[in-house]
Coordinates of C-alpha atoms in Angstrom, one line a residue:
M1 CA -0.1 -0.1 0.1
S2 CA 1.6 3.2 -1.4
T3 CA 1.5 6.2 0.7
V4 CA 0.4 9.4 -0.9
S5 CA 2.8 12.3 0.5
T6 CA 0.9 15.7 0.3
T7 CA 2.7 18.8 0.6
R8 CA 0.9 21.8 2.2
A9 CA 1.2 25.0 0.5
P10 CA 3.1 27.6 2.5
A11 CA 0.6 29.8 4.5
R12 CA 0.1 33.1 3.4
A13 CA 0.8 35.9 5.7
D14 CA -2.6 37.4 7.3
R15 CA -3.3 40.6 5.9
T16 CA -4.8 42.9 8.3
T17 CA -7.1 45.6 6.8
D18 CA -7.1 49.1 8.5
P19 CA -10.3 50.7 8.1
R20 CA -8.7 54.1 8.8
P21 CA -7.3 56.1 6.0
D22 CA -3.4 56.0 5.7
K23 CA -2.3 59.3 6.9
R24 CA 1.2 58.8 5.6
K25 CA -0.4 59.0 2.0
R26 CA -2.7 62.2 2.7
R27 CA 0.1 64.0 4.2
P28 CA 2.1 64.9 1.2
V29 CA -1.2 66.1 -0.8
R30 CA -2.3 68.6 2.1
E31 CA 1.7 69.8 2.1
R32 CA 1.1 70.6 -1.5
Q33 CA -2.1 72.4 -1.3
W34 CA -1.0 75.1 1.2
P35 CA 1.2 77.2 -1.2
A36 CA -2.0 77.6 -3.4
Y37 CA -3.8 79.2 -0.5
V38 CA -1.1 81.3 0.2
F39 CA -1.3 82.5 -3.3
L40 CA -4.9 82.8 -3.3
S41 CA -5.2 84.6 0.1
P42 CA -5.0 88.0 -1.3
W43 CA -7.8 87.4 -3.9
M44 CA -10.0 85.6 -1.2
I45 CA -9.4 88.2 1.7
G46 CA -10.3 91.1 -1.1
A47 CA -13.2 89.3 -2.2
V48 CA -14.8 89.1 1.3
V49 CA -13.4 92.5 2.6
L50 CA -14.1 94.5 -0.5
T51 CA -17.2 92.6 -2.2
L52 CA -19.0 90.4 -0.1
V53 CA -19.0 92.4 3.3
P54 CA -20.1 95.6 1.3
M55 CA -22.8 93.7 -0.4
A56 CA -24.1 92.5 2.9
V57 CA -24.0 96.0 4.3
S58 CA -25.7 97.4 1.4
L59 CA -28.6 94.9 1.6
Y60 CA -29.2 95.7 5.3
L61 CA -29.2 99.6 4.5
S62 CA -31.8 99.0 2.0
F63 CA -34.1 98.3 4.8
T64 CA -33.1 101.3 6.6
D65 CA -33.3 104.8 6.9
Y66 CA -29.7 106.0 7.0
N67 CA -28.1 109.8 6.2
L68 CA -24.6 108.8 6.6
F69 CA -24.5 110.5 10.0
D70 CA -27.1 109.1 12.5
P71 CA -27.3 105.3 13.0
P72 CA -29.6 103.4 10.7
H73 CA -33.1 103.0 11.5
W74 CA -35.1 99.9 10.2
V75 CA -37.9 100.9 7.8
G76 CA -38.4 97.4 6.5
L77 CA -39.8 97.9 2.8
R78 CA -40.6 101.4 3.0
N79 CA -37.8 102.4 0.6
Y80 CA -38.8 100.1 -2.0
E81 CA -42.5 101.1 -1.7
E82 CA -41.4 104.6 -2.3
M83 CA -39.2 103.8 -5.2
L84 CA -41.8 102.0 -7.0
F85 CA -45.1 103.9 -6.0
E86 CA -44.2 107.4 -4.9
D87 CA -41.0 108.6 -6.7
P88 CA -41.9 109.9 -10.5
R89 CA -38.2 110.9 -10.7
Y90 CA -37.1 107.1 -10.3
W91 CA -39.4 106.0 -13.1
R92 CA -38.1 108.8 -15.4
S93 CA -34.4 107.7 -14.6
V94 CA -35.6 104.0 -15.5
G95 CA -37.0 105.6 -18.6
T96 CA -33.9 107.5 -19.6
T97 CA -31.6 104.6 -18.9
M98 CA -33.7 102.0 -20.9
L99 CA -33.7 104.6 -24.0
Y100 CA -30.1 105.1 -23.7
V101 CA -29.6 101.1 -23.8
V102 CA -31.8 100.6 -26.6
V103 CA -30.1 103.2 -28.9
A104 CA -26.5 103.2 -27.6
V105 CA -25.8 99.2 -27.8
P106 CA -26.9 98.4 -31.4
L107 CA -25.2 101.4 -32.8
K108 CA -21.9 100.8 -30.7
L109 CA -22.0 97.0 -31.8
G110 CA -23.0 97.9 -35.5
L111 CA -20.0 100.2 -35.8
A112 CA -17.7 97.9 -34.1
L113 CA -18.6 95.1 -36.4
G114 CA -18.3 97.4 -39.5
V115 CA -15.0 98.8 -38.6
A116 CA -13.7 95.1 -37.8
M117 CA -14.8 93.8 -41.1
L118 CA -12.8 96.7 -42.9
L119 CA -9.8 96.0 -41.0
K120 CA -9.9 92.3 -41.5
N121 CA -9.6 92.8 -45.4
L122 CA -6.9 95.7 -44.6
G123 CA -3.5 94.7 -45.5
R124 CA -0.7 97.2 -44.6
G125 CA -1.3 99.5 -41.4
R126 CA -3.9 96.9 -39.8
G127 CA -2.0 97.2 -36.4
F128 CA -1.9 101.2 -36.7
Y129 CA -5.8 101.5 -37.2
R130 CA -6.7 98.8 -34.9
S131 CA -4.7 100.7 -32.1
A132 CA -6.2 104.1 -33.3
F133 CA -9.8 102.8 -33.0
Y134 CA -9.2 101.3 -29.9
A135 CA -7.8 104.4 -28.1
P136 CA -11.2 106.1 -27.7
S137 CA -12.0 102.9 -25.3
L138 CA -9.2 104.0 -23.1
L139 CA -9.7 107.5 -23.0
G140 CA -13.6 108.0 -23.2
A141 CA -14.3 106.9 -19.8
S142 CA -12.6 109.8 -18.2
M143 CA -14.0 113.2 -17.0
S144 CA -11.9 115.2 -18.9
I145 CA -13.0 113.6 -22.2
A146 CA -16.6 114.0 -21.0
L147 CA -16.0 117.8 -20.5
V148 CA -14.6 118.2 -23.7
W149 CA -17.4 116.0 -25.2
K150 CA -20.0 118.6 -23.5
A151 CA -18.1 121.5 -25.0
L152 CA -18.4 120.2 -28.5
F153 CA -22.0 119.9 -28.1
N154 CA -22.8 123.0 -26.2
D155 CA -24.1 126.2 -27.5
G156 CA -21.4 127.4 -29.8
G157 CA -19.7 124.3 -30.0
T158 CA -18.2 122.6 -33.0
V159 CA -21.3 120.2 -33.7
P160 CA -23.8 122.6 -33.7
D161 CA -21.9 125.0 -35.7
V162 CA -21.0 122.2 -38.5
L163 CA -24.5 121.1 -38.7
G164 CA -25.8 124.6 -38.9
A165 CA -23.4 125.3 -41.8
V166 CA -24.8 122.5 -43.7
G167 CA -28.4 123.7 -42.9
I168 CA -29.2 121.8 -39.9
D169 CA -30.0 124.1 -37.1
T170 CA -30.1 121.9 -33.9
G171 CA -28.5 124.7 -31.6
G172 CA -26.6 123.4 -28.4
W173 CA -27.5 119.7 -27.6
V174 CA -26.7 120.0 -24.1
G175 CA -29.1 122.6 -23.2
D176 CA -32.0 120.6 -25.3
P177 CA -34.1 118.1 -23.4
T178 CA -34.9 116.3 -26.6
L179 CA -31.3 116.0 -27.7
A180 CA -29.1 116.1 -24.5
V181 CA -29.4 112.2 -23.9
Y182 CA -28.2 111.7 -27.6
A183 CA -24.8 113.3 -26.9
V184 CA -24.3 110.9 -24.2
V185 CA -25.2 108.1 -26.6
L186 CA -22.8 109.3 -29.3
L187 CA -20.1 109.6 -26.8
T188 CA -20.6 105.9 -25.9
V189 CA -20.7 105.0 -29.6
W190 CA -17.5 106.7 -29.9
Q191 CA -16.0 104.1 -27.7
F192 CA -16.5 101.2 -29.9
G193 CA -12.7 100.0 -29.7
A194 CA -13.2 97.0 -27.3
P195 CA -16.0 95.2 -29.1
M196 CA -14.0 96.0 -32.4
V197 CA -10.9 94.3 -31.3
I198 CA -13.3 91.4 -29.9
F199 CA -15.2 91.2 -33.3
L200 CA -11.9 91.3 -35.3
A201 CA -10.6 88.2 -33.5
G202 CA -13.7 86.5 -34.2
L203 CA -13.8 87.4 -37.9
Q204 CA -10.2 86.0 -38.3
Q205 CA -11.3 82.5 -36.9
I206 CA -13.7 82.0 -39.8
S207 CA -12.4 79.7 -42.4
P208 CA -12.0 81.4 -45.8
D209 CA -13.0 78.0 -47.4
L210 CA -16.6 78.9 -46.4
Y211 CA -16.6 82.3 -48.5
E212 CA -14.8 80.8 -51.6
A213 CA -17.2 77.6 -51.6
A214 CA -20.0 80.4 -51.4
A215 CA -18.7 82.5 -53.9
L216 CA -18.3 79.5 -56.2
D217 CA -22.1 79.0 -55.9
G218 CA -22.9 82.6 -56.8
A219 CA -23.6 84.0 -53.5
G220 CA -22.8 87.7 -53.3
R221 CA -21.2 89.7 -50.4
W222 CA -24.5 90.3 -48.4
R223 CA -25.6 86.8 -48.9
Q224 CA -22.2 85.7 -47.7
F225 CA -22.5 88.1 -44.6
V226 CA -26.1 86.9 -43.7
S227 CA -25.3 83.0 -44.4
I228 CA -21.6 82.8 -43.2
T229 CA -20.3 85.8 -41.0
V230 CA -23.6 86.4 -38.9
P231 CA -24.0 82.8 -37.9
M232 CA -20.4 81.9 -37.5
L233 CA -20.0 85.4 -35.6
S234 CA -23.1 85.0 -33.4
P235 CA -21.2 83.6 -30.2
V236 CA -18.9 86.8 -30.5
V237 CA -22.0 89.0 -31.1
F238 CA -23.7 87.4 -27.8
F239 CA -20.6 88.0 -25.8
N240 CA -20.2 91.7 -26.8
L241 CA -24.0 92.2 -26.4
V242 CA -24.1 90.8 -22.7
L243 CA -21.1 93.0 -22.0
E244 CA -22.3 96.3 -23.5
V245 CA -25.9 95.8 -21.9
I246 CA -24.4 95.4 -18.5
N247 CA -22.1 98.3 -19.0
S248 CA -24.7 100.6 -20.2
F249 CA -27.2 100.1 -17.5
Q250 CA -24.3 101.4 -15.2
V251 CA -23.3 104.5 -17.3
F252 CA -22.4 107.2 -15.0
T253 CA -19.3 109.6 -15.8
P254 CA -20.5 111.1 -19.1
A255 CA -24.2 111.9 -17.8
F256 CA -22.7 113.5 -14.7
A257 CA -20.3 115.6 -16.7
I258 CA -22.8 116.6 -19.5
S259 CA -25.6 117.2 -17.2
G260 CA -23.4 119.1 -14.6
G261 CA -24.4 116.5 -12.0
D262 CA -28.0 117.3 -11.8
G263 CA -29.4 115.4 -15.0
G264 CA -30.6 118.3 -16.6
P265 CA -32.0 119.8 -18.7
A266 CA -35.5 118.8 -17.4
D267 CA -34.2 115.6 -16.0
S268 CA -33.6 114.3 -19.6
T269 CA -30.0 113.3 -18.6
M270 CA -30.9 111.6 -15.4
F271 CA -29.7 107.9 -15.7
Y272 CA -30.4 105.4 -13.2
T273 CA -26.9 105.6 -11.6
L274 CA -26.8 109.3 -11.5
Y275 CA -30.2 109.5 -9.7
L276 CA -28.6 106.9 -7.3
Y277 CA -25.6 109.2 -6.8
E278 CA -27.9 112.1 -5.9
R279 CA -30.2 110.1 -3.5
G280 CA -27.3 108.7 -1.6
F281 CA -24.5 111.5 -1.7
T282 CA -26.3 114.6 -2.4
A283 CA -29.6 114.1 -0.6
S284 CA -27.8 111.8 2.3
H285 CA -30.6 109.1 2.0
M286 CA -28.2 106.3 1.8
G287 CA -31.0 103.7 2.5
Y288 CA -32.9 104.5 -0.6
A289 CA -29.7 104.7 -2.8
A290 CA -28.8 101.1 -1.5
A291 CA -32.3 99.8 -2.3
M292 CA -32.0 101.4 -5.9
A293 CA -28.5 99.7 -6.3
W294 CA -30.2 96.3 -5.3
L295 CA -32.9 96.6 -7.8
L296 CA -30.5 97.7 -10.5
L297 CA -28.5 94.3 -9.7
I298 CA -31.6 92.4 -9.9
A299 CA -32.9 94.2 -13.2
I300 CA -29.4 93.4 -14.7
G301 CA -29.4 89.8 -13.5
A302 CA -32.9 89.3 -15.0
I303 CA -32.0 90.8 -18.6
T304 CA -28.8 88.7 -18.7
L305 CA -30.8 85.7 -18.0
I306 CA -33.5 86.6 -20.8
L307 CA -30.4 87.1 -23.1
F308 CA -29.0 83.7 -22.5
R309 CA -32.3 81.9 -22.6
T310 CA -33.0 83.6 -25.9
S311 CA -29.6 83.1 -27.3
R312 CA -30.4 79.1 -28.0
S313 CA -32.5 80.3 -30.9
W314 CA -30.0 82.5 -32.8
V315 CA -26.3 81.6 -31.4
F316 CA -24.4 79.1 -33.4
Y317 CA -21.7 77.1 -32.0
A318 CA -19.4 75.1 -34.3
D319 CA -19.2 72.2 -31.9
E320 CA -23.1 71.7 -32.0
E321 CA -23.3 71.1 -35.4
G322 CA -23.6 67.3 -35.1
R323 CA -26.2 67.2 -32.3

């Protein structure tokens, strides 16, 4: 009878599973993170101290009666009720601002796009003209340029004299309630350099093959513009539109300089931010001004949301072509 010898496999070492995380593996990750927080700390401190805290204080003051000298007195929704139902100058400032936005934004974007298309096909001197057209965007927001603009459109200024020489007698725009706001509009349109540069960058991204194929099919310049340029440039148009609408609702310096700070004549240049400044710093009704600021924030947010929602029907993105 043979005996079968069986060899037993060597026993494996028992492995103990520690349910707790290995701190030695996590420590190097934490050590690598602290430099990032150190470099971000100036921005984080600035965001909290200069943005979030003032916004919280402004929200609180909008429910108070505060004159900058005495402690705030809680009045609840009184500032908002007075603003919406008892203050006709508030609604005039809203109407003036809306008129300005509706007129200035399309004119500025249209001029910017037209000049960008001219510069795209320009060979020599493109850099010079691009810088020259961009310069007003750097200078136009200053008080000095606004005062010069006021002198140009005032009684005896260059613009009324030139128009009078060709038979268009308008008189001084600054003193005319029907024309004063359009002097501010023209100052804004003159600062078309920033959207022009963005349009020019977008135009340079459109493939020339698209225009060559359209030309072979017999499409003219206008047809190419409508069927190729506008759809391909629509994301850039949307970007510029959102920025210009937001900036236009916050216009202040040109209105302050051209009107002399009082929104005249006859409140024709009483823009929203100018009226906010008057109620807050001239009349010392800081609680009322804070309420105006928050309604402006809500209005800009709502209009921006509407633009984003409606953009789905007219903004074309190349990566969505196959979807």
